Amino acid sequence: MAINVLYRGPEELPELVPVFPLSEALLLPRADMPLNLFEPRYLAMLEAAMKSHRLIGMVQPRPDDGPEQDNEGEAADIPELSEIGCVGRVTAMQETGDGRYIITLTGVARFRVIEELPTTTPFRQCRVDYSEFEADFQPEEGDAGVDRERLLETLNAFLSANGLDADWDDINRAPTEALVNLLAMMSPYGAREKQALLEAQTVADRSEMLIAITEMSLMQDDDPSGTTLQ
């Protein structure tokens, strides 16, 4: 989804951002993530973001720390956050009539969490640094290093193994960066794999990692323990 504001570098993003801890959720630059918000703390987070810079940081809890809330939405032990996340801009918002909001976050740039701040707000806030991810501000940066043919071959093998189909016309037309990031975000892998894909330094690195994880998964389809990164 298009963004009305052009962010040209880390200095154009705020150091303090509200964060949405969500396990197995992966947001990447220039890719869209739909979110269904209904908990009061996240409704407050959305309201605060819309009153200021419209930016929300997506970050996973550390994989070993578990979810931030139980199945009833009650507060549980607050997990530590992963060190790397991605900030996104709210580019669409829809009221549902029952107190929920369906929003779209469009990824802007990854960040490193410097510190989580004590706050009186119901949502968590972090001071972050974008400087090591300056390439995120350059569309199609690193596309030339992506083995697109091998990526598509791996995707085809995965779809065939799982009895799935795809619109290959759309896939073939997609820009390389958009294709890699979309496939990474939609991949059915766990929190560790999603975090590794997020932290891959370049689009080419992310593509190679996605291929490797998928090939490993295909080889271990009969293993009930599944595929994980150690």
Short mmCIF file of C-alpha atoms in Angstrom, two decimals, residues 35-37 43 46-47 50 90 92-104:
data_model
loop_
_atom_site.label_atom_id
_atom_site.label_comp_id
_atom_site.label_asym_id
_atom_site.label_seq_id
_atom_site.Cartn_x
_atom_site.Cartn_y
_atom_site.Cartn_z
CA LEU A 35 -4.17 -6.27 12.16
CA ASN A 36 -7.39 -6.74 14.09
CA LEU A 37 -7.25 -4.60 17.24
CA LEU A 43 -6.87 0.54 21.00
CA LEU A 46 -3.67 3.08 17.95
CA GLU A 47 -5.26 6.28 19.22
CA MET A 50 -2.96 8.38 15.05
CA VAL A 90 -0.92 3.02 9.67
CA ALA A 92 -5.62 2.08 6.41
CA MET A 93 -8.10 1.92 9.26
CA GLN A 94 -11.65 0.59 9.40
CA GLU A 95 -14.13 0.65 12.28
CA THR A 96 -16.15 -2.55 12.63
CA GLY A 97 -19.10 -1.27 14.66
CA ASP A 98 -18.37 -3.61 17.58
CA GLY A 99 -15.44 -1.77 19.11
CA ARG A 100 -12.72 -3.28 16.94
CA TYR A 101 -10.46 -1.64 14.39
CA ILE A 102 -9.02 -3.37 11.35
CA ILE A 103 -5.86 -1.58 10.31
CA THR A 104 -3.07 -2.00 7.80
#
